[in-house]
Amino acid sequence: MSVAIKKKSVLASLDWVTIIIYLILILFGWLNIYAAVYDEAHGSILDFSQLYGKQLIWIVSSVLLAIFILVIDPKFFTQTSYTLYGFFLLLLMAILVTATATKGAKSWFGIGDFGIQPSEFAKFATALALAKFLSSTDINIKETRTKIISFAIILIPAILVLLQNDTGSALVFCVFVLVLFREGLSGNILLFPFIAILLFILTLLINQYIVMGIAFAGLFIFSFFIKRNLKTILNLMGIWAMICGFVFCVDLAYDKILAPHQRERIDVLLGKTNDLQGVGYNVNQSKIAIGSGGLFGKGFMEGTQTKYNFVPEQSTDFIFCTVGEEWGFVGSLVLISLYIILFIRLISMAERQRSVFARIYGYCVASILFMHFFVNIGMTIGLLPVIGIPLPFLSYGGSSLWAFTILLFIFVRQDASRTGLI
């Protein structure tokens, strides 16, 4: 097959719906970054001294990066999965030693006026490593060894990111559990995080001893619906002991591990405090901005909350409130619909893969992007605590845009080669 024919085959096999949605999102994000940080003294959207000018550089470089990924052999990523994973683990360890804290987190390498955040790239590297491991011919997800190695692949980078005091990015790694579930992990395991979250919330809202009492009463009632013997009674007592241990650890983690601003954000979310001028200011102003947009929005560059900088971090973590204020409910709905179409498309693409590696990696891509989308929008409308993760393809930031682009287009390239001809 000649080079010209091969290039034509690649172009014909690309999923153009996914690529077009990607281009729409990054361009729409650029417009909203321009609106969020507009400066009359630097009115040109091509002013490279401003964030919107810098973002254009990241957009152009990301598109070039995507093209590069599409023209190289897709086997490159399967063959270098563990190497890339190890490389970014080393970067995560290096940053703990060499980086200086920025906004309380040691997660950036400074390069001139720009910064690189390895934790963003570690996500796609972890996805590659997990897909490589689970696609091995002798792997069975139901075996204990497979579970231990899979969770180790996920938890090692997550812990390193958590040590950087970047809780938001660390939590994203938890979403890989959904991929394990798709590959055959028992659905019962998914109950543990939900139970843990429920116990965490109850412990913070009411006395820990009351929570333990409620758990004991619940298990006692449950015992009447099952066959009671010594083994089941011991198992129930063991479960209650673990619940008691977890509840005690909640207070310890809340007081000793979480930073003061993180505790304050959780208190505001749970309604324990109502500090609208302090820690709750960002979310309150964000909700005001989104609500003031009404049905059709105030118009591009006409948002008062945006124009007068009432919402901090509006070009990054709170970019969605710019969309809500200037484009209104309809604009927000269109944006959310684009994301939903993208997620559905990615899952559909994953299911049609002939390669197990590509299928698993595709689910990793969909899971990571969905986690960012769900948490980012959830925190801007006050449903989730503010943990500082970007909205994919929209928020300002070179590291996140590059990482999301690499994450997505590795899969687009894998999908284009699913016939085995290119």
Tab-separated table of C-alpha atoms in Angstrom:
chain	number	residue	atom	x	y	z
A	1	MET	CA	0.000	0.000	0.000
A	2	SER	CA	1.537	3.330	-1.061
A	3	VAL	CA	1.979	6.233	1.364
A	4	ALA	CA	-0.614	8.324	-0.509
A	5	ILE	CA	-3.222	5.540	-0.351
A	6	LYS	CA	-2.477	4.953	3.326
A	7	LYS	CA	-2.950	8.641	4.159
A	8	LYS	CA	-6.239	8.637	2.275
A	9	SER	CA	-7.347	5.546	4.202
A	10	VAL	CA	-6.537	7.212	7.517
A	11	LEU	CA	-8.537	10.322	6.627
A	12	ALA	CA	-11.498	8.251	5.460
A	13	SER	CA	-11.459	6.138	8.632
A	14	LEU	CA	-11.307	9.005	11.129
A	15	ASP	CA	-14.359	9.643	13.285
A	16	TRP	CA	-15.074	13.165	12.047
A	17	VAL	CA	-18.005	13.701	14.412
A	18	THR	CA	-15.624	13.465	17.362
A	19	ILE	CA	-13.041	15.691	15.682
A	20	ILE	CA	-15.625	18.356	14.784
A	21	ILE	CA	-16.978	18.420	18.360
A	22	TYR	CA	-13.397	18.801	19.608
A	23	LEU	CA	-12.786	21.774	17.282
A	24	ILE	CA	-16.087	23.427	18.259
A	25	LEU	CA	-15.302	23.076	21.972
A	26	ILE	CA	-11.775	24.509	21.806
A	27	LEU	CA	-12.884	27.464	19.658
A	28	PHE	CA	-15.911	28.154	21.857
A	29	GLY	CA	-13.651	27.945	24.896
A	30	TRP	CA	-11.276	30.476	23.333
A	31	LEU	CA	-14.142	32.958	22.808
A	32	ASN	CA	-15.269	32.570	26.400
A	33	ILE	CA	-11.742	33.002	27.746
A	34	TYR	CA	-11.566	36.227	25.726
A	35	ALA	CA	-14.827	37.400	27.291
A	36	ALA	CA	-13.778	36.337	30.801
A	37	VAL	CA	-10.457	38.219	30.897
A	38	TYR	CA	-11.078	40.966	28.336
A	39	ASP	CA	-8.913	44.039	28.792
A	40	GLU	CA	-9.785	47.226	26.878
A	41	ALA	CA	-6.098	48.160	26.760
A	42	HIS	CA	-5.443	44.863	24.949
A	43	GLY	CA	-8.605	44.496	22.908
A	44	SER	CA	-7.267	42.288	20.130
A	45	ILE	CA	-8.092	38.628	20.568
A	46	LEU	CA	-4.694	37.947	18.971
A	47	ASP	CA	-2.765	39.847	21.670
A	48	PHE	CA	-0.276	37.218	22.831
A	49	SER	CA	0.518	39.088	26.038
A	50	GLN	CA	-2.956	38.215	27.319
A	51	LEU	CA	-4.452	34.884	28.357
A	52	TYR	CA	-6.600	34.647	25.227
A	53	GLY	CA	-3.553	35.197	23.036
A	54	LYS	CA	-1.605	32.547	24.930
A	55	GLN	CA	-4.549	30.190	24.694
A	56	LEU	CA	-4.491	30.576	20.911
A	57	ILE	CA	-0.889	29.376	20.963
A	58	TRP	CA	-1.958	26.348	22.974
A	59	ILE	CA	-4.886	25.705	20.587
A	60	VAL	CA	-2.718	25.842	17.454
A	61	SER	CA	-0.051	23.642	19.045
A	62	SER	CA	-2.745	21.202	20.217
A	63	VAL	CA	-4.163	20.883	16.702
A	64	LEU	CA	-0.661	20.247	15.353
A	65	LEU	CA	-0.150	17.693	18.113
A	66	ALA	CA	-3.424	15.997	17.152
A	67	ILE	CA	-2.349	15.837	13.496
A	68	PHE	CA	0.978	14.333	14.526
A	69	ILE	CA	-0.784	11.632	16.565
A	70	LEU	CA	-3.063	10.817	13.631
A	71	VAL	CA	-0.206	10.245	11.173
A	72	ILE	CA	2.014	8.037	13.328
A	73	ASP	CA	1.677	4.274	13.674
A	74	PRO	CA	-1.005	3.496	16.307
A	75	LYS	CA	1.155	0.621	17.570
A	76	PHE	CA	3.544	3.213	18.995
A	77	PHE	CA	1.239	3.850	21.937
A	78	THR	CA	0.587	0.190	22.672
A	79	GLN	CA	4.308	-0.552	22.591
A	80	THR	CA	5.315	2.419	24.768
A	81	SER	CA	2.417	2.328	27.270
A	82	TYR	CA	4.486	1.217	30.260
A	83	THR	CA	7.384	3.482	29.274
A	84	LEU	CA	5.144	6.555	29.158
A	85	TYR	CA	3.533	5.540	32.446
A	86	GLY	CA	6.917	5.178	34.138
A	87	PHE	CA	8.165	8.462	32.671
A	88	PHE	CA	5.255	10.463	34.061
A	89	LEU	CA	5.531	8.720	37.428
A	90	LEU	CA	9.131	9.960	37.568
A	91	LEU	CA	7.930	13.481	36.710
A	92	LEU	CA	5.320	13.314	39.477
A	93	MET	CA	8.022	12.304	41.940
A	94	ALA	CA	10.449	14.936	40.668
A	95	ILE	CA	7.928	17.717	41.034
A	96	LEU	CA	7.546	16.943	44.745
A	97	VAL	CA	11.231	17.755	45.185
A	98	THR	CA	11.881	20.535	42.699
A	99	ALA	CA	8.645	22.508	42.233
A	100	THR	CA	7.573	25.508	44.290
A	101	ALA	CA	4.050	25.729	45.657
A	102	THR	CA	1.492	27.614	43.543
A	103	LYS	CA	-1.842	28.317	45.264
A	104	GLY	CA	-0.957	25.719	47.867
A	105	ALA	CA	-0.112	22.919	45.403
A	106	LYS	CA	3.293	21.748	44.180
A	107	SER	CA	2.127	20.559	40.783
A	108	TRP	CA	3.796	22.810	38.181
A	109	PHE	CA	7.111	22.952	36.362
A	110	GLY	CA	7.776	26.558	35.388
A	111	ILE	CA	9.106	27.123	31.863
A	112	GLY	CA	9.461	30.855	31.244
A	113	ASP	CA	5.996	32.429	31.236
A	114	PHE	CA	4.398	29.021	30.830
A	115	GLY	CA	3.876	26.125	33.204
A	116	ILE	CA	3.546	22.384	32.686
A	117	GLN	CA	1.426	20.255	35.016
A	118	PRO	CA	2.541	16.589	34.837
A	119	SER	CA	-0.566	15.352	36.665
A	120	GLU	CA	-2.671	16.194	33.598
A	121	PHE	CA	-0.476	14.033	31.359
A	122	ALA	CA	-0.315	11.251	33.945
A	123	LYS	CA	-4.017	10.617	33.320
A	124	PHE	CA	-3.588	9.493	29.717
A	125	ALA	CA	-0.401	7.604	30.653
A	126	THR	CA	-2.335	5.721	33.344
A	127	ALA	CA	-5.092	4.985	30.816
A	128	LEU	CA	-2.502	3.520	28.424
A	129	ALA	CA	-0.867	1.404	31.133
A	130	LEU	CA	-4.200	0.106	32.422
A	131	ALA	CA	-5.362	-0.755	28.893
A	132	LYS	CA	-2.055	-2.483	28.161
A	133	PHE	CA	-2.215	-4.583	31.318
A	134	LEU	CA	-5.874	-5.584	31.057
A	135	SER	CA	-5.551	-6.462	27.356
A	136	SER	CA	-2.857	-9.055	28.060
A	137	THR	CA	-3.922	-12.520	26.971
A	138	ASP	CA	-3.547	-14.194	30.381
A	139	ILE	CA	-5.427	-11.549	32.378
A	140	ASN	CA	-8.682	-12.255	34.216
A	141	ILE	CA	-10.178	-9.316	36.099
A	142	LYS	CA	-11.823	-11.682	38.590
A	143	GLU	CA	-8.467	-12.921	39.829
A	144	THR	CA	-7.087	-11.282	42.977
A	145	ARG	CA	-3.671	-10.683	41.398
A	146	THR	CA	-5.236	-8.825	38.471
A	147	LYS	CA	-7.302	-6.657	40.795
A	148	ILE	CA	-4.287	-5.778	42.935
A	149	ILE	CA	-2.113	-4.806	39.949
A	150	SER	CA	-4.958	-2.845	38.311
A	151	PHE	CA	-5.635	-0.847	41.462
A	152	ALA	CA	-1.880	-0.305	41.922
A	153	ILE	CA	-1.608	1.160	38.404
A	154	ILE	CA	-4.398	3.580	39.309
A	155	LEU	CA	-3.444	4.416	42.887
A	156	ILE	CA	0.312	5.063	42.503
A	157	PRO	CA	-0.097	8.215	40.357
A	158	ALA	CA	-3.175	9.242	42.363
A	159	ILE	CA	-1.197	9.160	45.611
A	160	LEU	CA	1.712	11.080	44.061
A	161	VAL	CA	-0.716	13.757	42.851
A	162	LEU	CA	-2.383	13.847	46.265
A	163	LEU	CA	1.033	14.446	47.862
A	164	GLN	CA	1.283	17.544	45.642
A	165	ASN	CA	-1.813	18.836	47.477
A	166	ASP	CA	-3.786	18.646	44.225
A	167	THR	CA	-6.851	16.827	45.565
A	168	GLY	CA	-9.011	17.539	42.519
A	169	SER	CA	-6.655	15.895	40.024
A	170	ALA	CA	-6.085	12.966	42.403
A	171	LEU	CA	-9.826	12.277	42.606
A	172	VAL	CA	-10.048	12.009	38.810
A	173	PHE	CA	-8.034	8.783	38.942
A	174	CYS	CA	-10.887	7.148	40.904
A	175	VAL	CA	-12.988	7.120	37.739
A	176	PHE	CA	-10.839	4.303	36.301
A	177	VAL	CA	-12.837	1.959	38.545
A	178	LEU	CA	-15.699	2.330	36.038
A	179	VAL	CA	-13.415	0.923	33.356
A	180	LEU	CA	-12.635	-2.077	35.561
A	181	PHE	CA	-16.369	-2.573	36.025
A	182	ARG	CA	-16.869	-2.628	32.253
A	183	GLU	CA	-14.175	-5.293	31.975
A	184	GLY	CA	-15.891	-7.625	34.426
A	185	LEU	CA	-15.193	-6.350	37.926
A	186	SER	CA	-18.047	-7.191	40.290
A	187	GLY	CA	-20.641	-4.447	40.519
A	188	ASN	CA	-20.705	-4.892	44.286
A	189	ILE	CA	-17.342	-3.140	44.477
A	190	LEU	CA	-18.995	0.028	43.163
A	191	LEU	CA	-21.126	0.094	46.323
A	192	PHE	CA	-18.109	0.763	48.521
A	193	PRO	CA	-17.354	4.292	47.260
A	194	PHE	CA	-21.028	5.291	47.568
A	195	ILE	CA	-21.254	3.870	51.095
A	196	ALA	CA	-17.979	5.588	51.987
A	197	ILE	CA	-19.248	8.946	50.684
A	198	LEU	CA	-22.516	8.532	52.603
A	199	LEU	CA	-20.676	7.699	55.836
A	200	PHE	CA	-18.283	10.608	55.260
A	201	ILE	CA	-21.153	13.081	54.883
A	202	LEU	CA	-23.123	11.701	57.836
A	203	THR	CA	-20.054	11.793	60.074
A	204	LEU	CA	-19.456	15.448	59.267
A	205	LEU	CA	-23.121	16.383	59.749
A	206	ILE	CA	-23.885	14.478	62.932
A	207	ASN	CA	-22.004	12.907	65.857
A	208	GLN	CA	-19.753	9.998	64.861
A	209	TYR	CA	-21.143	7.792	67.632
A	210	ILE	CA	-24.667	8.315	66.303
A	211	VAL	CA	-23.465	7.217	62.848
A	212	MET	CA	-21.990	4.056	64.336
A	213	GLY	CA	-25.265	3.442	66.181
A	214	ILE	CA	-27.276	3.870	62.975
A	215	ALA	CA	-24.941	1.440	61.194
A	216	PHE	CA	-25.328	-1.128	63.977
A	217	ALA	CA	-29.134	-0.789	63.891
A	218	GLY	CA	-29.161	-1.158	60.115
A	219	LEU	CA	-27.037	-4.302	60.185
A	220	PHE	CA	-29.152	-5.704	63.023
A	221	ILE	CA	-32.360	-5.217	60.999
A	222	PHE	CA	-30.656	-6.641	57.902
A	223	SER	CA	-29.791	-9.828	59.850
A	224	PHE	CA	-33.504	-10.700	60.041
A	225	PHE	CA	-33.691	-10.978	56.238
A	226	ILE	CA	-30.807	-13.438	55.848
A	227	LYS	CA	-29.961	-16.860	57.173
A	228	ARG	CA	-28.479	-16.324	60.622
A	229	ASN	CA	-25.622	-18.502	61.741
A	230	LEU	CA	-22.294	-17.922	63.445
A	231	LYS	CA	-20.503	-17.110	60.179
A	232	THR	CA	-22.989	-14.450	59.032
A	233	ILE	CA	-23.107	-12.889	62.505
A	234	LEU	CA	-19.304	-12.670	62.588
A	235	ASN	CA	-19.313	-11.180	59.071
A	236	LEU	CA	-21.848	-8.529	60.088
A	237	MET	CA	-19.823	-7.694	63.183
A	238	GLY	CA	-16.736	-7.429	61.019
A	239	ILE	CA	-18.544	-5.023	58.655
A	240	TRP	CA	-19.665	-2.922	61.615
A	241	ALA	CA	-16.100	-2.843	62.967
A	242	MET	CA	-14.835	-1.605	59.581
A	243	ILE	CA	-17.559	1.064	59.497
A	244	CYS	CA	-16.524	2.218	62.987
A	245	GLY	CA	-12.885	2.383	61.890
A	246	PHE	CA	-13.813	4.367	58.785
A	247	VAL	CA	-15.940	6.818	60.783
A	248	PHE	CA	-13.075	7.468	63.210
A	249	CYS	CA	-10.724	7.992	60.250
A	250	VAL	CA	-13.086	10.581	58.736
A	251	ASP	CA	-12.517	12.989	61.591
A	252	LEU	CA	-8.784	12.347	61.466
A	253	ALA	CA	-8.614	12.931	57.698
A	254	TYR	CA	-10.864	15.978	57.922
A	255	ASP	CA	-8.734	17.623	60.623
A	256	LYS	CA	-5.237	16.463	59.679
A	257	ILE	CA	-5.143	15.767	55.927
A	258	LEU	CA	-7.502	18.270	54.285
A	259	ALA	CA	-6.242	21.824	53.970
A	260	PRO	CA	-8.223	24.551	55.797
A	261	HIS	CA	-9.719	25.925	52.568
A	262	GLN	CA	-10.832	22.409	51.563
A	263	ARG	CA	-12.564	21.904	54.921
A	264	GLU	CA	-14.264	25.278	54.554
A	265	ARG	CA	-15.531	24.407	51.067
A	266	ILE	CA	-16.995	21.126	52.315
A	267	ASP	CA	-18.654	22.934	55.250
A	268	VAL	CA	-20.266	25.423	52.843
A	269	LEU	CA	-21.469	22.625	50.543
A	270	LEU	CA	-22.996	20.698	53.466
A	271	GLY	CA	-24.650	23.838	54.826
A	272	LYS	CA	-22.645	23.860	58.066
A	273	THR	CA	-21.500	27.430	57.304
A	274	ASN	CA	-22.810	30.131	54.992
A	275	ASP	CA	-19.788	32.324	54.294
A	276	LEU	CA	-20.854	34.120	51.134
A	277	GLN	CA	-18.109	36.713	51.470
A	278	GLY	CA	-15.382	34.189	52.238
A	279	VAL	CA	-14.941	30.625	51.092
A	280	GLY	CA	-18.450	30.515	49.578
A	281	TYR	CA	-17.891	33.673	47.542
A	282	ASN	CA	-16.742	31.992	44.318
A	283	VAL	CA	-19.669	29.597	44.091
A	284	ASN	CA	-22.203	32.241	45.098
A	285	GLN	CA	-20.973	34.653	42.417
A	286	SER	CA	-20.861	31.818	39.894
A	287	LYS	CA	-24.511	30.941	40.558
A	288	ILE	CA	-25.459	34.621	40.293
A	289	ALA	CA	-23.673	34.840	36.923
A	290	ILE	CA	-25.324	31.698	35.550
A	291	GLY	CA	-28.778	32.663	36.831
A	292	SER	CA	-28.538	36.222	35.489
A	293	GLY	CA	-28.065	34.889	31.964
A	294	GLY	CA	-31.729	33.921	31.748
A	295	LEU	CA	-32.970	32.003	28.741
A	296	PHE	CA	-30.807	33.430	25.965
A	297	GLY	CA	-28.032	35.184	27.890
A	298	LYS	CA	-26.868	38.784	27.974
A	299	GLY	CA	-24.868	38.438	24.785
A	300	PHE	CA	-21.219	37.930	23.958
A	301	MET	CA	-18.999	40.340	25.947
A	302	GLU	CA	-22.069	41.750	27.721
A	303	GLY	CA	-21.917	39.778	30.977
A	304	THR	CA	-21.660	42.144	33.947
A	305	GLN	CA	-20.452	39.471	36.378
A	306	THR	CA	-17.841	38.517	33.811
A	307	LYS	CA	-16.898	42.034	32.742
A	308	TYR	CA	-16.321	43.294	36.284
A	309	ASN	CA	-14.439	40.224	37.513
A	310	PHE	CA	-16.903	39.222	40.220
A	311	VAL	CA	-16.040	35.525	39.762
A	312	PRO	CA	-12.399	34.547	40.484
A	313	GLU	CA	-10.728	31.973	38.216
A	314	GLN	CA	-13.399	32.611	35.593
A	315	SER	CA	-11.177	31.674	32.666
A	316	THR	CA	-10.177	28.356	34.231
A	317	ASP	CA	-12.205	26.493	36.857
A	318	PHE	CA	-15.310	28.700	36.523
A	319	ILE	CA	-15.435	29.110	32.738
A	320	PHE	CA	-18.934	27.606	32.669
A	321	CYS	CA	-20.416	30.599	34.497
A	322	THR	CA	-19.262	32.810	31.590
A	323	VAL	CA	-21.212	30.519	29.270
A	324	GLY	CA	-24.279	30.722	31.516
A	325	GLU	CA	-24.230	34.496	31.808
A	326	GLU	CA	-23.477	35.446	28.200
A	327	TRP	CA	-25.137	32.570	26.333
A	328	GLY	CA	-27.934	31.793	28.777
A	329	PHE	CA	-29.810	28.558	29.416
A	330	VAL	CA	-30.019	27.772	25.708
A	331	GLY	CA	-26.283	28.228	25.176
A	332	SER	CA	-25.483	26.166	28.273
A	333	LEU	CA	-27.849	23.430	27.089
A	334	VAL	CA	-26.186	23.353	23.669
A	335	LEU	CA	-22.758	23.098	25.293
A	336	ILE	CA	-23.832	20.306	27.633
A	337	SER	CA	-25.474	18.522	24.696
A	338	LEU	CA	-22.194	18.636	22.775
A	339	TYR	CA	-20.417	16.995	25.679
A	340	ILE	CA	-23.117	14.328	25.993
A	341	ILE	CA	-22.908	13.576	22.270
A	342	LEU	CA	-19.132	13.305	22.639
A	343	PHE	CA	-19.433	10.854	25.557
A	344	ILE	CA	-21.990	8.724	23.733
A	345	ARG	CA	-19.806	8.772	20.644
A	346	LEU	CA	-16.726	7.680	22.590
A	347	ILE	CA	-18.579	4.784	24.222
A	348	SER	CA	-19.980	3.736	20.842
A	349	MET	CA	-16.488	3.873	19.345
A	350	ALA	CA	-15.095	1.853	22.255
A	351	GLU	CA	-17.678	-0.881	21.784
A	352	ARG	CA	-16.914	-1.288	18.083
A	353	GLN	CA	-13.189	-1.889	18.614
A	354	ARG	CA	-11.694	-5.212	17.592
A	355	SER	CA	-8.686	-4.608	19.823
A	356	VAL	CA	-9.202	-5.150	23.560
A	357	PHE	CA	-6.535	-2.511	24.227
A	358	ALA	CA	-8.402	0.083	22.153
A	359	ARG	CA	-11.738	-0.740	23.792
A	360	ILE	CA	-10.369	-0.385	27.312
A	361	TYR	CA	-8.493	2.783	26.431
A	362	GLY	CA	-11.649	4.220	24.842
A	363	TYR	CA	-13.580	3.702	28.069
A	364	CYS	CA	-10.730	5.372	29.962
A	365	VAL	CA	-10.999	8.408	27.676
A	366	ALA	CA	-14.772	8.664	28.116
A	367	SER	CA	-14.490	8.225	31.888
A	368	ILE	CA	-11.792	10.877	32.389
A	369	LEU	CA	-13.568	13.471	30.242
A	370	PHE	CA	-16.912	12.756	31.920
A	371	MET	CA	-15.385	13.097	35.401
A	372	HIS	CA	-13.953	16.509	34.539
A	373	PHE	CA	-17.205	17.613	32.919
A	374	PHE	CA	-19.419	16.410	35.784
A	375	VAL	CA	-17.275	17.775	38.630
A	376	ASN	CA	-16.459	21.111	36.980
A	377	ILE	CA	-20.049	21.998	36.130
A	378	GLY	CA	-21.253	20.546	39.445
A	379	MET	CA	-18.976	22.847	41.428
A	380	THR	CA	-19.861	25.966	39.397
A	381	ILE	CA	-23.558	25.502	40.191
A	382	GLY	CA	-22.931	24.620	43.839
A	383	LEU	CA	-23.755	20.906	43.758
A	384	LEU	CA	-20.182	19.763	44.435
A	385	PRO	CA	-17.291	21.214	46.450
A	386	VAL	CA	-14.790	23.397	44.623
A	387	ILE	CA	-11.790	21.156	43.935
A	388	GLY	CA	-10.274	22.987	40.989
A	389	ILE	CA	-10.299	20.845	37.858
A	390	PRO	CA	-10.734	22.262	34.333
A	391	LEU	CA	-13.660	21.858	31.973
A	392	PRO	CA	-12.282	19.776	29.058
A	393	PHE	CA	-11.264	21.815	26.001
A	394	LEU	CA	-12.879	25.024	27.348
A	395	SER	CA	-10.874	26.117	30.379
A	396	TYR	CA	-7.705	28.149	29.957
A	397	GLY	CA	-4.514	26.156	30.323
A	398	GLY	CA	-1.910	24.621	28.090
A	399	SER	CA	-1.221	21.492	30.125
A	400	SER	CA	-4.873	20.509	30.307
A	401	LEU	CA	-5.546	21.243	26.627
A	402	TRP	CA	-2.484	19.309	25.471
A	403	ALA	CA	-3.269	16.411	27.800
A	404	PHE	CA	-6.936	16.217	26.771
A	405	THR	CA	-5.923	16.433	23.098
A	406	ILE	CA	-3.394	13.619	23.438
A	407	LEU	CA	-5.881	11.558	25.455
A	408	LEU	CA	-8.612	11.931	22.841
A	409	PHE	CA	-6.621	11.635	19.634
A	410	ILE	CA	-4.727	8.520	20.656
A	411	PHE	CA	-8.143	6.880	20.750
A	412	VAL	CA	-9.276	8.513	17.498
A	413	ARG	CA	-6.139	7.072	15.872
A	414	GLN	CA	-6.755	3.648	17.426
A	415	ASP	CA	-10.323	3.734	16.126
A	416	ALA	CA	-9.187	4.645	12.620
A	417	SER	CA	-7.001	1.535	12.523
A	418	ARG	CA	-9.608	-0.894	13.893
A	419	THR	CA	-9.941	-2.614	10.469
A	420	GLY	CA	-6.276	-3.610	10.680
A	421	LEU	CA	-5.518	-2.069	7.267
A	422	ILE	CA	-3.995	1.230	8.428
